[in-house]
mmCIF file of N, CA and C in Angstrom:
data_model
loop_
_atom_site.group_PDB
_atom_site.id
_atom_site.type_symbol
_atom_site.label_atom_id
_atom_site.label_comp_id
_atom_site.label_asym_id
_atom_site.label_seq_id
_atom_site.Cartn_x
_atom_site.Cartn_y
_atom_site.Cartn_z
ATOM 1 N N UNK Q 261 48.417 18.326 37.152
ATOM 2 C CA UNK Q 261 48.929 19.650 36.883
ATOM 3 C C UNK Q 261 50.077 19.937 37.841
ATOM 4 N N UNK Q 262 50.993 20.553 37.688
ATOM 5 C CA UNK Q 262 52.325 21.027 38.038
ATOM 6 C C UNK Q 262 52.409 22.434 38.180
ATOM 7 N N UNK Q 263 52.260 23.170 39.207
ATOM 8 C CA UNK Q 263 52.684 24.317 39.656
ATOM 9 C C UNK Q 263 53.470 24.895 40.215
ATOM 10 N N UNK Q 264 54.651 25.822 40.033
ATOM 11 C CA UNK Q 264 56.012 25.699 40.609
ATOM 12 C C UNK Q 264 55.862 27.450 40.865
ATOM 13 N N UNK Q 265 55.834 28.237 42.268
ATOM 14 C CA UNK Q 265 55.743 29.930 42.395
ATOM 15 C C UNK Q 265 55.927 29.426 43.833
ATOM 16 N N UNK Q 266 55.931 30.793 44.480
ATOM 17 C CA UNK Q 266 56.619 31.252 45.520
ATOM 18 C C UNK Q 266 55.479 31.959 46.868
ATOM 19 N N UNK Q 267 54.536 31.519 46.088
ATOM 20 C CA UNK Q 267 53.217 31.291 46.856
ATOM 21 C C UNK Q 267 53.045 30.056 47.732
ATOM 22 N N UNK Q 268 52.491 30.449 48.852
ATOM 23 C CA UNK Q 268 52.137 28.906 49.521
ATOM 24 C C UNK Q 268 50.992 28.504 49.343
ATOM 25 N N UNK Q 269 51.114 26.959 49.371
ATOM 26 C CA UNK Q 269 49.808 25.658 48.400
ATOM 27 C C UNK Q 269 49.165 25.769 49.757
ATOM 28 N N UNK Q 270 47.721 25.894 49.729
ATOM 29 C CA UNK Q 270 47.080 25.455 50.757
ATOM 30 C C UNK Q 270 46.056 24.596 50.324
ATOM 31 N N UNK Q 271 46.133 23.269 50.665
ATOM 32 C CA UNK Q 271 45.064 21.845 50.569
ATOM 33 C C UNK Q 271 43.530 22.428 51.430
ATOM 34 N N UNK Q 272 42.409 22.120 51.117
ATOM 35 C CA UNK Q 272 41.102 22.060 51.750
ATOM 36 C C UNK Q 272 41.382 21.013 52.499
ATOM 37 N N UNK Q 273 40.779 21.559 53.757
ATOM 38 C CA UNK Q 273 40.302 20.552 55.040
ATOM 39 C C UNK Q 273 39.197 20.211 54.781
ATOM 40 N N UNK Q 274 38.704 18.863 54.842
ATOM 41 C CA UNK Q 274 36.808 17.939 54.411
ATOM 42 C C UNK Q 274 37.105 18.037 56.078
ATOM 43 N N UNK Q 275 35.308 18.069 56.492
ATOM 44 C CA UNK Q 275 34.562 18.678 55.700
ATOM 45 C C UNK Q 275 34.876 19.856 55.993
ATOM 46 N N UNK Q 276 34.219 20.950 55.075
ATOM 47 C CA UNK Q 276 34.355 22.840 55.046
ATOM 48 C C UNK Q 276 33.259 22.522 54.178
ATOM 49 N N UNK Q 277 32.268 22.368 54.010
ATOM 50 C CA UNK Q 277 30.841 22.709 53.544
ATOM 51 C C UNK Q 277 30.209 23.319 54.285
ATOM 52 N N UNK Q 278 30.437 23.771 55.722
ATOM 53 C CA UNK Q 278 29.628 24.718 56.504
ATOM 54 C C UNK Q 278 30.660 26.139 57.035
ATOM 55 N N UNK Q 279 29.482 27.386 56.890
ATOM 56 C CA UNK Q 279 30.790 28.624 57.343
ATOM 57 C C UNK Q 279 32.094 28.128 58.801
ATOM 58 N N UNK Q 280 31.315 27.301 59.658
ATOM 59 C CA UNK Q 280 31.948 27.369 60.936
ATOM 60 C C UNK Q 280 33.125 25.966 60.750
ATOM 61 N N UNK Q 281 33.376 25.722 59.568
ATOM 62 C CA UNK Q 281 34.362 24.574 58.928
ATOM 63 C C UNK Q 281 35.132 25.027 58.024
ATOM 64 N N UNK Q 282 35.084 26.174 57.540
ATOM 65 C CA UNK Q 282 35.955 26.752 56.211
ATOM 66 C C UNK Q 282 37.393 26.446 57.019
ATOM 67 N N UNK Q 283 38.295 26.010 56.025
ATOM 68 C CA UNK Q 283 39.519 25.966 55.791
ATOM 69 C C UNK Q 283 40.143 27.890 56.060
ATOM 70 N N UNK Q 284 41.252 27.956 56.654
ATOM 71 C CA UNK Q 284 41.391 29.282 57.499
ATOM 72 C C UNK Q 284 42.967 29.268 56.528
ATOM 73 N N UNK Q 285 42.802 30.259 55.765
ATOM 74 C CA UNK Q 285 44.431 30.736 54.846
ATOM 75 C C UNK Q 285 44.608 32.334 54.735
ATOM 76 N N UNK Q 286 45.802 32.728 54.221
ATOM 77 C CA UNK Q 286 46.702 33.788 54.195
ATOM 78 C C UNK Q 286 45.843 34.109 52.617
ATOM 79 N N UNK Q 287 44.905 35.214 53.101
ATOM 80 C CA UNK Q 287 45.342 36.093 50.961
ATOM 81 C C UNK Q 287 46.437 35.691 50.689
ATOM 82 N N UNK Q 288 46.620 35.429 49.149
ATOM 83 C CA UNK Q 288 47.624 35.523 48.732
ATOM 84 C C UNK Q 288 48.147 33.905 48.170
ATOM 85 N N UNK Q 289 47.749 32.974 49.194
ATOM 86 C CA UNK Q 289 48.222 31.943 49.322
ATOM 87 C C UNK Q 289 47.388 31.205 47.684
ATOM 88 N N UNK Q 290 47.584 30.183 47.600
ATOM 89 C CA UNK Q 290 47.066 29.522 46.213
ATOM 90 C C UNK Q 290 45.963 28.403 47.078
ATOM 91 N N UNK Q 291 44.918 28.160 46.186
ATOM 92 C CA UNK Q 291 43.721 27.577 46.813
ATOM 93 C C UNK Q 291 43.573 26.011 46.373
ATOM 94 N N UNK Q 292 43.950 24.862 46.800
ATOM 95 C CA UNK Q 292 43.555 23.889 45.848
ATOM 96 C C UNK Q 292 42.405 23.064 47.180
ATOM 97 N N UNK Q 293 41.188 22.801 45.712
ATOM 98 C CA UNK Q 293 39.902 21.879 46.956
ATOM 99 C C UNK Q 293 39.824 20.972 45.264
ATOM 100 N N UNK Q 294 39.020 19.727 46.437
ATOM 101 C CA UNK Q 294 38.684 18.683 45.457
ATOM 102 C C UNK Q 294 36.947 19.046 45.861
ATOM 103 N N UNK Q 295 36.146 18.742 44.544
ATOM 104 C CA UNK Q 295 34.520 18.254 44.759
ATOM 105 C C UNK Q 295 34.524 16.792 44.571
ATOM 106 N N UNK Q 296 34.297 16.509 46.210
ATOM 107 C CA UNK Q 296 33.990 15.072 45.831
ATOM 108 C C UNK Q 296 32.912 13.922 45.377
ATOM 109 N N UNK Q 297 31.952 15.083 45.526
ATOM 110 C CA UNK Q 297 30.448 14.284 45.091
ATOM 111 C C UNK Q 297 29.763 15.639 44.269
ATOM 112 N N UNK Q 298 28.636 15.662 44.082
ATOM 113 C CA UNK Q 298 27.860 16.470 43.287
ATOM 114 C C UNK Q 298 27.126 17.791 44.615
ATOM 115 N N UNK Q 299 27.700 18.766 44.206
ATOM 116 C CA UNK Q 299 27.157 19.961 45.209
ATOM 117 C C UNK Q 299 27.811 19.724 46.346
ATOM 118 N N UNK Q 300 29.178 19.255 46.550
ATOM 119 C CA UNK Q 300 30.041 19.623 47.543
ATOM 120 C C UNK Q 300 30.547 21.252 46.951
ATOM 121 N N UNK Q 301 31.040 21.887 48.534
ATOM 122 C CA UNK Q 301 31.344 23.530 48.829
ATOM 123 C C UNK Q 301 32.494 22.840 49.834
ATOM 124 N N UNK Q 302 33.354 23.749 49.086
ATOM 125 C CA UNK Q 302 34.426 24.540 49.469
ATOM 126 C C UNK Q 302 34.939 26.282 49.907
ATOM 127 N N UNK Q 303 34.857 25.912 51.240
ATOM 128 C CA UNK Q 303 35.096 27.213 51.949
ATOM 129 C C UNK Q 303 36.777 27.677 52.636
ATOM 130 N N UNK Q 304 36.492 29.077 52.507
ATOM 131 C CA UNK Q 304 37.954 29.259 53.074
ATOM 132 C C UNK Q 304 37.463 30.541 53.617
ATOM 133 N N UNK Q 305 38.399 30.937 55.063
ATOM 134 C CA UNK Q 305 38.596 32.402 55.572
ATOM 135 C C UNK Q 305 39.310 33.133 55.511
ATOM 136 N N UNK Q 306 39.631 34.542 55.308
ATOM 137 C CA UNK Q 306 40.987 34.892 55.043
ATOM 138 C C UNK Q 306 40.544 36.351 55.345
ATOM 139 N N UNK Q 307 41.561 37.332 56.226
ATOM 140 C CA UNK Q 307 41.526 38.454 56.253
ATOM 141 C C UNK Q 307 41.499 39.573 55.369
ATOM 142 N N UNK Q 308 40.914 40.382 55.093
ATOM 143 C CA UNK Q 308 41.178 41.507 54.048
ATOM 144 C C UNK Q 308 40.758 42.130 54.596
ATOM 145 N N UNK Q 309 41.386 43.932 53.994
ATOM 146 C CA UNK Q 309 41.304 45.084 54.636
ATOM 147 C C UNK Q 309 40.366 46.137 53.723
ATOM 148 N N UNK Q 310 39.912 46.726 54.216
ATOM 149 C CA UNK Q 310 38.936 47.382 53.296
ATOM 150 C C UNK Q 310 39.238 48.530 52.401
ATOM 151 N N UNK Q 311 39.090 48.384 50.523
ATOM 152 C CA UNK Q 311 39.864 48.544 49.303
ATOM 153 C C UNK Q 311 40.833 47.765 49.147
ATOM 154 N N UNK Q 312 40.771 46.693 50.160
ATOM 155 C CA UNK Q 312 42.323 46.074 49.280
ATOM 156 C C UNK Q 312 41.805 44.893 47.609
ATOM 157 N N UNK Q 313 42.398 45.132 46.824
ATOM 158 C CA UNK Q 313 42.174 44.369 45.758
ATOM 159 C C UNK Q 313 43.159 43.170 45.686
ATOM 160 N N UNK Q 314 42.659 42.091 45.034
ATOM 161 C CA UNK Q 314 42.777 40.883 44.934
ATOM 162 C C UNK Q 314 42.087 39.657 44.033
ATOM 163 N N UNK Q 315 42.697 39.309 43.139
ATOM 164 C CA UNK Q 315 41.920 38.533 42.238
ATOM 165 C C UNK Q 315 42.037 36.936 42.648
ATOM 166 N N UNK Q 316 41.160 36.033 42.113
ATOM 167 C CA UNK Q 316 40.861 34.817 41.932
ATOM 168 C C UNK Q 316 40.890 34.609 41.028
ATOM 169 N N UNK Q 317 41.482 33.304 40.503
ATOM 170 C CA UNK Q 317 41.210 32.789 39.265
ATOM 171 C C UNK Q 317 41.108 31.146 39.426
ATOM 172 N N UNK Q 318 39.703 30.564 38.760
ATOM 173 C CA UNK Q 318 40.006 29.074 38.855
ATOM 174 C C UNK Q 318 40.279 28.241 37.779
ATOM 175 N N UNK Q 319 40.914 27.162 38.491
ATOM 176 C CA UNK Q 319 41.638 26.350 37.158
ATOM 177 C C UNK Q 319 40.851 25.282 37.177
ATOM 178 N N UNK Q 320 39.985 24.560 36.185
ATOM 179 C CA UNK Q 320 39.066 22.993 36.440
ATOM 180 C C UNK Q 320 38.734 23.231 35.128
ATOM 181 N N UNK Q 321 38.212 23.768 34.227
ATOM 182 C CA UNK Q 321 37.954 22.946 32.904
ATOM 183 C C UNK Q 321 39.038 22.734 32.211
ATOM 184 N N UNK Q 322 39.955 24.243 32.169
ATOM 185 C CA UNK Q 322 41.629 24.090 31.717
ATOM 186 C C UNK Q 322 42.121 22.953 31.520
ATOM 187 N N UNK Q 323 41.437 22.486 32.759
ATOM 188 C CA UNK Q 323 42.408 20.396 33.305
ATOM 189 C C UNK Q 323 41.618 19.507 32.918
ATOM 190 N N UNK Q 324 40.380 19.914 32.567
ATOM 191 C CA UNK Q 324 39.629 18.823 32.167
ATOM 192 C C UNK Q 324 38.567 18.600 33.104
ATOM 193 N N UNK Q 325 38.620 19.159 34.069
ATOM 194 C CA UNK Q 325 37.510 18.760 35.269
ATOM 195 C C UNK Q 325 36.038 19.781 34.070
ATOM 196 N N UNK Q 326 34.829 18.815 34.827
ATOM 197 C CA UNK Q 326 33.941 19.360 34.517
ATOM 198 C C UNK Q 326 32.924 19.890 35.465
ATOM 199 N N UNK Q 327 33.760 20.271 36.739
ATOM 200 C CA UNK Q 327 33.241 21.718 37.797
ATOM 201 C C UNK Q 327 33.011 23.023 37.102
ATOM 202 N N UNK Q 328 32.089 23.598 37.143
ATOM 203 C CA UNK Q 328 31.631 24.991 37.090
ATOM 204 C C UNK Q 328 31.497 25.572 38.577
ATOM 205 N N UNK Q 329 32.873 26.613 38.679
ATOM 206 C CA UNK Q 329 32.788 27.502 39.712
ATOM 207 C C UNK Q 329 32.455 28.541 40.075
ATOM 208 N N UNK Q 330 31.464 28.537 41.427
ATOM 209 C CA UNK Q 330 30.716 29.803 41.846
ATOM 210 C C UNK Q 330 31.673 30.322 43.044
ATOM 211 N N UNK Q 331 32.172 31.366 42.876
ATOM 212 C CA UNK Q 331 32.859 31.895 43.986
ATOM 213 C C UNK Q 331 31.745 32.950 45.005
ATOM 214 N N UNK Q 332 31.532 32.968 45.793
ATOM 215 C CA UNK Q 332 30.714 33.968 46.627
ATOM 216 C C UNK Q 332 31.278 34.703 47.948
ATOM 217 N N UNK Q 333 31.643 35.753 48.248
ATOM 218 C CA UNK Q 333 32.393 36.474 48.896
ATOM 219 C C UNK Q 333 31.938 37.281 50.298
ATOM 220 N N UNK Q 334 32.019 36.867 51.305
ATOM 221 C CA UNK Q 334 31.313 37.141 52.216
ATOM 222 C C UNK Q 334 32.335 38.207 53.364
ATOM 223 N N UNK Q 335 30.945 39.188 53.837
ATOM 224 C CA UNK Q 335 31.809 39.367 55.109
ATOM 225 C C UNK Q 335 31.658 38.300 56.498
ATOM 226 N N UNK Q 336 32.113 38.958 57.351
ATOM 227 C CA UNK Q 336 32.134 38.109 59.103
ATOM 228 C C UNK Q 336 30.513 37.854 58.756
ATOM 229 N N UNK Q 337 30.128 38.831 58.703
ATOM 230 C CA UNK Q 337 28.364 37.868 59.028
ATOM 231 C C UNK Q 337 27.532 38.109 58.548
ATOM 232 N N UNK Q 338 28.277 37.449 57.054
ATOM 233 C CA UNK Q 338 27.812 36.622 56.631
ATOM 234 C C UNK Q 338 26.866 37.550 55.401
ATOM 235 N N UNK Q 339 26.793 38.613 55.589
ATOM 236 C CA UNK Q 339 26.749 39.192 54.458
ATOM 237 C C UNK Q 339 27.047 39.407 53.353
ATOM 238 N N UNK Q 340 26.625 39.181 52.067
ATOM 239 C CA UNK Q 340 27.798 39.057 50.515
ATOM 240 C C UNK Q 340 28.282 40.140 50.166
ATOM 241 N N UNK Q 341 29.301 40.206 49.972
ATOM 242 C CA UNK Q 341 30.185 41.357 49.001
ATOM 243 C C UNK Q 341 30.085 41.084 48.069
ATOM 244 N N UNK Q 342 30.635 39.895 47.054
ATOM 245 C CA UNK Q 342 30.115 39.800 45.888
ATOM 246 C C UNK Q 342 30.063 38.312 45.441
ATOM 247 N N UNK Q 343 29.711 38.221 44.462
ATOM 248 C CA UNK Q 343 29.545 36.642 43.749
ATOM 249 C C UNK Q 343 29.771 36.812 42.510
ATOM 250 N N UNK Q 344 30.229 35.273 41.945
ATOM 251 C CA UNK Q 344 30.970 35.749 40.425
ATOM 252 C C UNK Q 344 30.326 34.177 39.534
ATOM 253 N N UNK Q 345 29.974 34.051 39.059
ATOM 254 C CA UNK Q 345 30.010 32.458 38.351
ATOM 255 C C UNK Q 345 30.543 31.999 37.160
ATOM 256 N N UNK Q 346 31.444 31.034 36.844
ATOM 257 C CA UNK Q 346 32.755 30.797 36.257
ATOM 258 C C UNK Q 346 33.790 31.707 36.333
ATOM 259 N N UNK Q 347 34.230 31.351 37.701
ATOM 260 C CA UNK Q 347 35.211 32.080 37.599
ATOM 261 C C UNK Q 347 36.667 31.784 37.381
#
């Protein structure tokens, strides 16, 4: 796939399967992670301010991948804000 915007690409750092390993990015920025085995997690940190809105959207069956994505949204600790599945 070929993506061409004015957003910056940020690659996943392996491993980030644990909170204290998440990959650390800018809202805003574009998200690309690989699953490399079965029930690998991909994490990321990112600041937000409270009411600010912001969407996600994932791209993997579109392409053919056959990942089903659970996004889950946490605060600092670790508490959920929200969770979404296929997203």
């Amino acid at each position: 796939m070929l993506s061409v915007g004015s957003n910056d690409e940020i690659l996943e750092v392996e491993p980030n399967n644990e909170a204290a390993q998440a990959t650390r990015v800018t809202l805003g920025a574009n998200l690309n992670g690989r699953f490399d085995q079965p029930g690998d997690v991909d994490r990321y940190v990112f600041t937000a301010k409270a009411a600010q809105r912001f969407t996600f959207t994932g791209i993997t069956c579109s392409q053919g991948s056959p990942s089903d994505l659970y996004l889950k949204l946490l605060k600092t600790d670790g508490a959920e804000v929200v969770h979404k599945t296929d997203v």
